[in-house]
Coordinates of C-alpha atoms and ligand atoms in Angstrom, one line a residue:
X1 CA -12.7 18.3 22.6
X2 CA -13.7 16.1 19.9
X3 CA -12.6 12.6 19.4
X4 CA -10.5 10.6 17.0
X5 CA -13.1 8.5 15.2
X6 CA -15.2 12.0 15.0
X7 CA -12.9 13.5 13.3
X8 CA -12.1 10.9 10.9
X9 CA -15.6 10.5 10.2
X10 CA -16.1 14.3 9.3
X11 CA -13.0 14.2 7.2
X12 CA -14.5 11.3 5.6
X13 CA -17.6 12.9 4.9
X14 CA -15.3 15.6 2.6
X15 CA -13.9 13.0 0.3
X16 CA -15.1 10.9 -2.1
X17 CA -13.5 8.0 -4.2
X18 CA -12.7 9.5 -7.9
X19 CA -15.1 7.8 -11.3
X20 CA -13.6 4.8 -12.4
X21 CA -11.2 5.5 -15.4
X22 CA -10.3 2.5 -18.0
X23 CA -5.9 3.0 -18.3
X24 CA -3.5 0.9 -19.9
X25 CA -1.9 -1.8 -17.7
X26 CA 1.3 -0.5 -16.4
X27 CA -0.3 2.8 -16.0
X28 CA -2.8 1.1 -13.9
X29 CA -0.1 -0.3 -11.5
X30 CA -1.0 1.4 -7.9
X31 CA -4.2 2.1 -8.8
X32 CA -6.8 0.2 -7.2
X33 CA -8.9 -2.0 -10.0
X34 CA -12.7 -0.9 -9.8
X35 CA -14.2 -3.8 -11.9
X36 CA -14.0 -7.7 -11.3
X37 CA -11.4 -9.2 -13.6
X38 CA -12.8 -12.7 -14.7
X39 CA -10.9 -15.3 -17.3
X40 CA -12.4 -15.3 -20.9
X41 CA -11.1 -18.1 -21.5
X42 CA -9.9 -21.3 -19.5
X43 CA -6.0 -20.6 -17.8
X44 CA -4.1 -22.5 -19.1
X45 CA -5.9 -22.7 -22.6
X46 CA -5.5 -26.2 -23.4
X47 CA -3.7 -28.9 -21.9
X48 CA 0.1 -28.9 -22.4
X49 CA 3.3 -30.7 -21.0
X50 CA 5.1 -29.7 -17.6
X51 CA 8.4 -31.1 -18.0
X52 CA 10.7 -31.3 -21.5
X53 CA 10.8 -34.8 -22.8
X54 CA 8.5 -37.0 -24.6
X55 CA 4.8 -37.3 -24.7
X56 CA 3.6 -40.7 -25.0
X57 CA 0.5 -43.0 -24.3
X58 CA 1.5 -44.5 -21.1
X59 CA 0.3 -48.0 -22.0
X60 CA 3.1 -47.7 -24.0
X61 CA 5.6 -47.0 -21.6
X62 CA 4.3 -49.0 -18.4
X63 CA 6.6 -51.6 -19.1
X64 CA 9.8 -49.6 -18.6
X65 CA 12.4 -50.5 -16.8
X66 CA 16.4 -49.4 -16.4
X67 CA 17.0 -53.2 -17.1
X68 CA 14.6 -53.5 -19.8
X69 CA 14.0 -50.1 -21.6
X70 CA 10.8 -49.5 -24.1
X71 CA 11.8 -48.0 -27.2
X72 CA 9.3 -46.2 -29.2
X73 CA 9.8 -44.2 -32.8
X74 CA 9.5 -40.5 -32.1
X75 CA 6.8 -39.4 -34.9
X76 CA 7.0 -35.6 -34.5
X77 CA 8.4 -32.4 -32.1
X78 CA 6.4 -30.0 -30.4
X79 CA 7.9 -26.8 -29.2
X80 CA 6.4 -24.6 -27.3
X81 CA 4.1 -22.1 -29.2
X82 CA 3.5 -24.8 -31.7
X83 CA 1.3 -28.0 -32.0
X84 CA 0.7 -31.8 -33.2
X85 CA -2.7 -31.8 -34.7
X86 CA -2.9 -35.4 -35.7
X87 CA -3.6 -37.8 -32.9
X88 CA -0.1 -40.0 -32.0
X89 CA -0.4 -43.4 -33.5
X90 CA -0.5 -46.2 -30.9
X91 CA 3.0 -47.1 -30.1
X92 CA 4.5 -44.2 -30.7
X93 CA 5.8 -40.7 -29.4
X94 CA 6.3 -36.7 -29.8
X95 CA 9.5 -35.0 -28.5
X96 CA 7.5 -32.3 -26.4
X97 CA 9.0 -29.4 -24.8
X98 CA 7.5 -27.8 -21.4
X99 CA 4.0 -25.4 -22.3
X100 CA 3.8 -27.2 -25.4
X101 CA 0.2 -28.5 -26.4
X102 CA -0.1 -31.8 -25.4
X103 CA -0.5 -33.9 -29.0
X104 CA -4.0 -35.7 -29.0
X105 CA -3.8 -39.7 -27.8
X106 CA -0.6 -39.0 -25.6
X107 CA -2.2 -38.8 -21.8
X108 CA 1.7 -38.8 -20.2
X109 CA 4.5 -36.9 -20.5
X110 CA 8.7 -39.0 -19.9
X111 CA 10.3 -36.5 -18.8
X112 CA 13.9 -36.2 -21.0
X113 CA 16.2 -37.1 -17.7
X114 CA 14.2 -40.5 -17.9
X115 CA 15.3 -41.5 -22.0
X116 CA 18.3 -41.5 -23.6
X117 CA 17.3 -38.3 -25.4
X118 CA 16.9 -39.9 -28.5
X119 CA 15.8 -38.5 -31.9
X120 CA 14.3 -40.7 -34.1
X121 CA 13.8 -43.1 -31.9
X122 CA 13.6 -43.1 -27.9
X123 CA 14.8 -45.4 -25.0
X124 CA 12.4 -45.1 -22.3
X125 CA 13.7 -46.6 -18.8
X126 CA 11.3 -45.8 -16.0
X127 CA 7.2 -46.3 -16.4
X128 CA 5.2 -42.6 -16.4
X129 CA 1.8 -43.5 -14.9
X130 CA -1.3 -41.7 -17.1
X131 CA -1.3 -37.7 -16.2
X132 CA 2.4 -37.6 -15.2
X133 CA 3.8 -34.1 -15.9
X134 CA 0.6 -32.9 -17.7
X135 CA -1.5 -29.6 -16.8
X136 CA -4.6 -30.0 -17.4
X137 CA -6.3 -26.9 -19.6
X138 CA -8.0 -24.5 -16.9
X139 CA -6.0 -26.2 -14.2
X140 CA -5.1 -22.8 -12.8
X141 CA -8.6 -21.2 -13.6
X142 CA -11.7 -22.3 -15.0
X143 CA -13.0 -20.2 -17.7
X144 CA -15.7 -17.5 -16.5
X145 CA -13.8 -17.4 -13.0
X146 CA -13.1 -14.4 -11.0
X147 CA -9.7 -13.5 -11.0
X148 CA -9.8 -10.5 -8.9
X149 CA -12.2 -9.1 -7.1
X150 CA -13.1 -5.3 -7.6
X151 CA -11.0 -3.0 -4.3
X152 CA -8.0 -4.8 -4.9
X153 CA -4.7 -2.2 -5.3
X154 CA -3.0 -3.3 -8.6
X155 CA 0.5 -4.6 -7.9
X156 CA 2.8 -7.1 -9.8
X157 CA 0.9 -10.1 -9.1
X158 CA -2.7 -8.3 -10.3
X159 CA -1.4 -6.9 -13.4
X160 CA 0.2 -10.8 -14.3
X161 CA -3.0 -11.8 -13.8
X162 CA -4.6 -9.4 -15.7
X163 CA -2.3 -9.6 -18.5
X164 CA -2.3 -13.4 -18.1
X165 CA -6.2 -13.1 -18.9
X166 CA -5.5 -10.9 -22.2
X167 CA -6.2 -7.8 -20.8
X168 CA -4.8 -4.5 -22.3
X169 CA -6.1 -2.2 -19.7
X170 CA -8.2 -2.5 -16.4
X171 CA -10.9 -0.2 -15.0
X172 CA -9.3 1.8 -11.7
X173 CA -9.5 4.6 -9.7
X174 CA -7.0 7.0 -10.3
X175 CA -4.6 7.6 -7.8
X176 CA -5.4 10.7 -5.7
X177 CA -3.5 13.7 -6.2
X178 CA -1.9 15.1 -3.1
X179 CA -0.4 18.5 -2.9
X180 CA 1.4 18.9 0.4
X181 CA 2.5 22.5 1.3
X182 CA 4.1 23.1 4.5
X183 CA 3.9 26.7 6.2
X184 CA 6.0 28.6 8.5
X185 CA 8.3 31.9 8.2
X186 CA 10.9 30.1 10.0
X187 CA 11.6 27.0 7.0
X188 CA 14.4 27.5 5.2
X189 CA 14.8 24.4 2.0
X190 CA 17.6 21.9 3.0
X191 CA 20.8 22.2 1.4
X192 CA 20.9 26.0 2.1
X193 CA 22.4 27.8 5.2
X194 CA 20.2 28.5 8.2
X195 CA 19.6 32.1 9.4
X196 CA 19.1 33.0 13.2
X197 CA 15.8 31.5 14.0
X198 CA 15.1 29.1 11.0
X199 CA 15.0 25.8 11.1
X200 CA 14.8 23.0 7.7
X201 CA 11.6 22.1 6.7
X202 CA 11.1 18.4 7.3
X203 CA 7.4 18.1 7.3
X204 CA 7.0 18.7 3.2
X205 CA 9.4 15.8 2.5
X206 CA 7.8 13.6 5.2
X207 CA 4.0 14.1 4.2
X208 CA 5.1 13.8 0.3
X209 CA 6.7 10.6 0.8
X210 CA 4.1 9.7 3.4
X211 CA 0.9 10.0 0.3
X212 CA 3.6 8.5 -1.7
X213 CA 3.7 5.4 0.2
X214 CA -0.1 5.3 0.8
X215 CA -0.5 4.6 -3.0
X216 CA -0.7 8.4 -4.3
X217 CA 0.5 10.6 -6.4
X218 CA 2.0 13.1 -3.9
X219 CA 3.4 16.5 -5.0
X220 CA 5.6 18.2 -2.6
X221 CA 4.7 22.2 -3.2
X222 CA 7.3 23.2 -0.7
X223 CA 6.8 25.9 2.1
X224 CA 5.5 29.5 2.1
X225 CA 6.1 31.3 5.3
X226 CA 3.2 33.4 6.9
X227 CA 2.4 36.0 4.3
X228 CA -1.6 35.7 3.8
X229 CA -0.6 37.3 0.4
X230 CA 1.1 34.3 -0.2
X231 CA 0.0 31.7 1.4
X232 CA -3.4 31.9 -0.7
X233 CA -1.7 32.5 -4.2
X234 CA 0.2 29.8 -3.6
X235 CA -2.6 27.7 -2.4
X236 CA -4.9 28.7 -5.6
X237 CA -1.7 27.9 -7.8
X238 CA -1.9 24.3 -5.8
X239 CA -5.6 23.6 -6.3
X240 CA -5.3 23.2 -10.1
X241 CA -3.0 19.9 -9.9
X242 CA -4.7 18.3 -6.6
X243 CA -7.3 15.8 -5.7
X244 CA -6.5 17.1 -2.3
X245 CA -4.4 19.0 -0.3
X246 CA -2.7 18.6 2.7
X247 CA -0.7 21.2 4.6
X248 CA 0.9 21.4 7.7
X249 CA 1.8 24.4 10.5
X250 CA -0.2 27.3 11.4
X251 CA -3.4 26.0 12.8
X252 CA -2.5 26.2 16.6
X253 CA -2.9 30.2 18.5
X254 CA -0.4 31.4 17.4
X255 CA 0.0 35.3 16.1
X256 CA 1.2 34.5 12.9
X257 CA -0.6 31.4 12.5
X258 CA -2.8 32.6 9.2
X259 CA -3.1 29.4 7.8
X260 CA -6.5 29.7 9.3
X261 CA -7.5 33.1 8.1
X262 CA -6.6 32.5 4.8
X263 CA -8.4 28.9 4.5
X264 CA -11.3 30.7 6.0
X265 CA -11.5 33.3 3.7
X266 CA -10.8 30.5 0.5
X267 CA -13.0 27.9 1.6
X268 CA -15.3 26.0 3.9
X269 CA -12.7 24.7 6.7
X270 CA -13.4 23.9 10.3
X271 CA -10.6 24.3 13.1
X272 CA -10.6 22.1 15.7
X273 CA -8.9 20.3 18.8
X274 CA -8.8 16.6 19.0
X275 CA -8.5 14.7 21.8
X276 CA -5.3 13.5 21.0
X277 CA -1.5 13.7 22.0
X278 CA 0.2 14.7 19.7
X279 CA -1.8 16.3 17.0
X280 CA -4.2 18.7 19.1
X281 CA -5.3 21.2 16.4
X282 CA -6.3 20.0 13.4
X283 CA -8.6 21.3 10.3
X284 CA -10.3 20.1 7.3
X285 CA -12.7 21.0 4.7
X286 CA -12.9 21.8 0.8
X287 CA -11.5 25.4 -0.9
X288 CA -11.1 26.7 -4.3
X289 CA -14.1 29.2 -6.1
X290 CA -15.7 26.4 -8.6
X291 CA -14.8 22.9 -7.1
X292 CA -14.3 22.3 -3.5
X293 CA -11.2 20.6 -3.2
X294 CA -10.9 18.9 0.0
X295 CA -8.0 20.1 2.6
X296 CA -6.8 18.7 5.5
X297 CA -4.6 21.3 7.8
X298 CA -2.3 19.9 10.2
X299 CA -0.4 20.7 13.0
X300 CA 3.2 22.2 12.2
X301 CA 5.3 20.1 15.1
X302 CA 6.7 17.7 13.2
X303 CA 5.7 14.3 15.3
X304 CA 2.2 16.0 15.7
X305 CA 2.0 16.3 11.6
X306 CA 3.3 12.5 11.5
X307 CA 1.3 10.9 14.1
X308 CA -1.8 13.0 12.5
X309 CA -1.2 12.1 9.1
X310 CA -1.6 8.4 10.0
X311 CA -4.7 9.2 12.4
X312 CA -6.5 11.2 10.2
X313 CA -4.9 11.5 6.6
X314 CA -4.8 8.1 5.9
X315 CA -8.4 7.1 6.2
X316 CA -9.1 10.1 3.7
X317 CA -6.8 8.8 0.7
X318 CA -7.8 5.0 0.9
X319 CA -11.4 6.3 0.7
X320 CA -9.9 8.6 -2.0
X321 CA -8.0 5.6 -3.9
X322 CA -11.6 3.3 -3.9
X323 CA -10.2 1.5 -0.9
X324 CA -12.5 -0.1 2.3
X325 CA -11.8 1.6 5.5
X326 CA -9.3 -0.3 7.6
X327 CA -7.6 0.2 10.7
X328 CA -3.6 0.3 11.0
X329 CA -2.7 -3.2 12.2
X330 CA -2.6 -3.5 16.3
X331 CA -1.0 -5.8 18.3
X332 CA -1.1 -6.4 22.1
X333 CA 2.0 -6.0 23.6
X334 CA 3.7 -5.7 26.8
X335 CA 5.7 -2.1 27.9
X336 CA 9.2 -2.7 29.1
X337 CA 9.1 0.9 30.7
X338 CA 6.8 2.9 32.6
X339 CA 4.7 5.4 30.9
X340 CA 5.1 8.8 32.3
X341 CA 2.7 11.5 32.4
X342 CA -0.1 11.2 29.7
X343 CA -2.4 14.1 29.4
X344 CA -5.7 13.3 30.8
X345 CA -8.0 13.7 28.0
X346 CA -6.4 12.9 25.4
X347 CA -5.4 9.9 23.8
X348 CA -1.9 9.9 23.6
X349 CA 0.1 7.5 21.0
X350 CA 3.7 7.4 22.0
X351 CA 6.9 6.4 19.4
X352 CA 8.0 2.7 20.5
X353 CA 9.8 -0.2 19.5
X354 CA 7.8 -2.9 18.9
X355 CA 9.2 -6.4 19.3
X356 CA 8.1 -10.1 18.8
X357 CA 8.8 -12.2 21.7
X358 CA 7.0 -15.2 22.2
X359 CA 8.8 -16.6 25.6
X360 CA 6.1 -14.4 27.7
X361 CA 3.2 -16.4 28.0
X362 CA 0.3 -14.9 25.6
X363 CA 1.4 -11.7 24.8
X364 CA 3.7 -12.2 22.4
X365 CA 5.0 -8.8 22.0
X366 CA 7.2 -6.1 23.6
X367 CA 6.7 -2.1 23.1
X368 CA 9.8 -0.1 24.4
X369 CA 8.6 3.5 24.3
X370 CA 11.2 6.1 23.2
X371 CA 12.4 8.1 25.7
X372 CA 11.8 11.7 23.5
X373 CA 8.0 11.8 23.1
X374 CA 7.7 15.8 22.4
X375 CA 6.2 17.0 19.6
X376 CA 9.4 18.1 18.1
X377 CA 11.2 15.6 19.1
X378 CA 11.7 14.2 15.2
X379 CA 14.5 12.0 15.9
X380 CA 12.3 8.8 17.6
X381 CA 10.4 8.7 14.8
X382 CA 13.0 7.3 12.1
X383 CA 13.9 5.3 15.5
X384 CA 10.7 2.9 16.4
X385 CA 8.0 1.3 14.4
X386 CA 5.0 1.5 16.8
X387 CA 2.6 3.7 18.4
X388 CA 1.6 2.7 21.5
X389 CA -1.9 3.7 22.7
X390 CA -2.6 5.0 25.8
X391 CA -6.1 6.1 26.4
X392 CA -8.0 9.2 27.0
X393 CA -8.9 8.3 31.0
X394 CA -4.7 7.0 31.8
X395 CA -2.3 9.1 32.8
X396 CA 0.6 7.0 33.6
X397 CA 1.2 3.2 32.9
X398 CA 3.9 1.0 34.7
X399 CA 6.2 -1.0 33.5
X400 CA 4.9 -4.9 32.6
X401 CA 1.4 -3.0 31.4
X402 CA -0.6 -4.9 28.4
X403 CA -1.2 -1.9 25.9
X404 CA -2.4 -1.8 22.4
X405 CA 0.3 -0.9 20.1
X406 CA -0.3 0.5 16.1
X407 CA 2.2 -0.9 13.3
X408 CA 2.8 2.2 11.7
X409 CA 3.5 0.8 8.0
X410 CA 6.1 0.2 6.2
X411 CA 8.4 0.1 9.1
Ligands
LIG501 N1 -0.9 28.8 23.2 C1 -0.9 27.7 22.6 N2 0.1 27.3 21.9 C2 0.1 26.1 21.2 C3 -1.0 25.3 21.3 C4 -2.1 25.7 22.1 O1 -3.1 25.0 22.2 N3 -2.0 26.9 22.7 N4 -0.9 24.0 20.7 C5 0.4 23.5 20.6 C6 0.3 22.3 19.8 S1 -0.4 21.0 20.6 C7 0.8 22.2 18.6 S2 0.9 20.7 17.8 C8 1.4 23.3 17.8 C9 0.8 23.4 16.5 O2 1.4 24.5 15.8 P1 0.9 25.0 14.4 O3 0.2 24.1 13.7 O4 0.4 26.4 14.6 O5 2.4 25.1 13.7 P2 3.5 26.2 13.8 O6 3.2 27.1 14.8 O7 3.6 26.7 12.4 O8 4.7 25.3 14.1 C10 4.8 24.5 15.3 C11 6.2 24.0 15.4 O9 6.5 23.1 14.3 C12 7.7 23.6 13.6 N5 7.4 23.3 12.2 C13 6.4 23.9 11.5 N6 6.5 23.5 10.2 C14 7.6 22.7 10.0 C15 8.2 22.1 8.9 N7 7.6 22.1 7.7 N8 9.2 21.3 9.2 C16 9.8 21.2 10.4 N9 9.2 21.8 11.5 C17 8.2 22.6 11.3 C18 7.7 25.0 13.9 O10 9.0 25.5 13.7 C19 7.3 25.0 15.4 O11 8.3 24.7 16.2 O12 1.2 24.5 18.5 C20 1.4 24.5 19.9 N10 1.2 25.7 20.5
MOO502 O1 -0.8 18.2 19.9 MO1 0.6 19.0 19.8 O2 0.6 18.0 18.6 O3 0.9 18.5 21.5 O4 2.3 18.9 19.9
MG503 MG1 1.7 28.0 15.6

């Protein structure tokens, strides 16, 4: 059987990151940015007041005192968005609201709470030393200064900064577009009744949402049951909106399992076991006639199809989005129950609860694995956050034992 890292490294080899498209800012949110993003000009342009009150020379106002206030004619007002171009004569003031250009000659701003608030003229009762309560122009960034780096994914505090640097639109790579299509003759859509044998089809919604929260632009094609006829017009329909395509049942030995056939006959796709528990049989390649489109086919058991979609889906749409490899985040932590019967072989990652508890010495987590680990078994899923790792060579683990346990994200 072949390995995990094997197989993400073939899928891998089927994908590549989209050309760099230039899109208007709030399209470009999600997307990951594919240029670096430098200031054209200093941030913030010029120097301007923090605080509302008056800007003043502070020579002029060092004196101050509750007992003995300075009181200085106020020459001029500066609201924000406007500005004091002649220089404030000695001995004198500008009422100066906050952002507001600082006027030239004035080196501190009196904040209003220290004045009586006057208007023509104003009593000043505390000393500001030289600097108080003004930003300095490119005191947040220097002017020719990377703002972001390229392989950065574009949330609210990118596009502030883009925008904050006058930009309109950002280079990216487009989100990836994933079609999910879940098989089976038994899938009936949720809402409607179910007929003897048939169960809901659960793995559509999950994997959609799933790509969705990878950073995608998932489309959930629903479910065609095992007609070949079907299964391939539907799949040809599919190929015309997707970057990639991700389905899920019919790849095991089963009798009706034509997933396979049908992929085999549309495409180049390889069918495989991995060494894993769940998520045994797996496939991936590229169909369609004129552009290979590249598909990865998993397993139909729904825990299988989530667990795989982490392992080996994942890797595929961050490459796909312009993103670095990275592993999910791992944590050491201990088990608080044993471990039963692992298939030898196979590295098995089981649904726990992962737990921060630092009164245990070094290990500063607990991993309480659920007690349903089949493959259909759908309801630990929504119940724990972790996947603890138990590798290939283990069978069984005790109670107390150190194990490497996966954040699954967002949970
Ligand atoms: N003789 C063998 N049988 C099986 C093997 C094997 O090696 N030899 N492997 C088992 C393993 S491991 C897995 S995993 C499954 C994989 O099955 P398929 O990918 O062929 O998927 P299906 O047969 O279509 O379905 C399996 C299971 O999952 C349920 N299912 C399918 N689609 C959905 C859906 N959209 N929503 C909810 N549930 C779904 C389906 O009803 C079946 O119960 O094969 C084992 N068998
Ligand atoms: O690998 Mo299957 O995923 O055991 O259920
Ligand atoms: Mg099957």
């Amino acid at each position: 059987m072949k390995s995990v890292e094997q197989h993400v490294n073939d899928i891998l080899a089927v994908v590549t990151p989209p050309e760099p498209i230039e899109l208007d800012l709030l399209r470009a949110h999600g997307a990951v940015l594919a240029e670096p993003v430098t200031a054209q000009v200093a941030l913030p342009p010029f120097d301007n007041s923090a605080m509302d009150g008056y800007a003043v020379r502070a020579a002029d106002v060092a004196a101050a005192t509750a007992e003995a206030p300075v009181s200085l004619p106020v020459v001029a007002d500066i609201p924000a968005g406007d500005s004091f171009t002649s220089a404030i004569p000695e001995g004198c003031c500008v009422r100066i609201m906050t952002g507001a250009p600082m006027p030239v000659g004035a080196d501190a701003v009196v904040p209003v709470e220290w004045t009586d608030g006057g208007v023509a003229t104003v009593a000043i009762h505390r000393a500001a030393e030289a600097g108080n309560a003004v930003r300095l122009a490119g005191g947040d960034v220097e002017k020719g200064a990377e703002l972001l780096p390229p392989g950065v994914r574009i949330g609210p505090a990118e596009l502030a900064a883009l925008a904050s640097a006058g930009r309109r639109s950002a280079r990216v790579y487009p989100r990836p577009r994933v079609v999910v299509l879940a098989t089976g003759e038994e899938l009936v859509e949720p809402g409607r009744p179910l007929g003897p044998g048939q169960i809901w089809d659960s793995n559509s919604f999950m994997l959609t949402a799933a790509a969705i929260e990878a950073g995608c632009e998932a489309y959930r094609y629903g479910f065609v049951g095992d007609d070949p006829a079907t299964v391939a017009a539907t799949l040809q329909d599919a190929l015309v909106q997707a970057d990639i395509v991700i389905t899920s049942g019919g790849v095991s030995m089963g009798a009706y399992d034509v997933v396979k056939d049908v992929l085999l006959r549309m495409g180049t796709v390889r069918f495989e076991k991995v060494a894993v528990q769940p998520g045994m049989p797996q496939g991936y390649g590229t169909v369609g006639r004129d552009r290979g489109v590249p598909i990865i086919t998993l397993p139909g058991n729904p825990v299988s199809a989530y667990v795989s979609f982490h392992l080996f889906v994942l890797p595929a749409l961050r490459k796909m989005s312009g993103l670095p490899q990275e592993q999910l985040p791992s944590v050491r932590a201990r088990l608080l129950a044993p471990v039963p019967s692992s298939p030898r072989g196979r590295r098995s990652y089981l649904r726990a609860v992962l737990d921060y508890d630092a009164s245990e010495g070094e290990i500063a987590y607990t991993a309480l694995p659920a007690t349903r680990q089949g493959s259909h078994q759908l309801s630990a899923l929504a119940a724990t956050n972790a996947l603890v790792v138990v590798p290939e060579q283990v069978t069984e683990l005790p109670a107390g034992s150190v194990v490497e346990a996966v954040r699954l994200p967002y949970r």
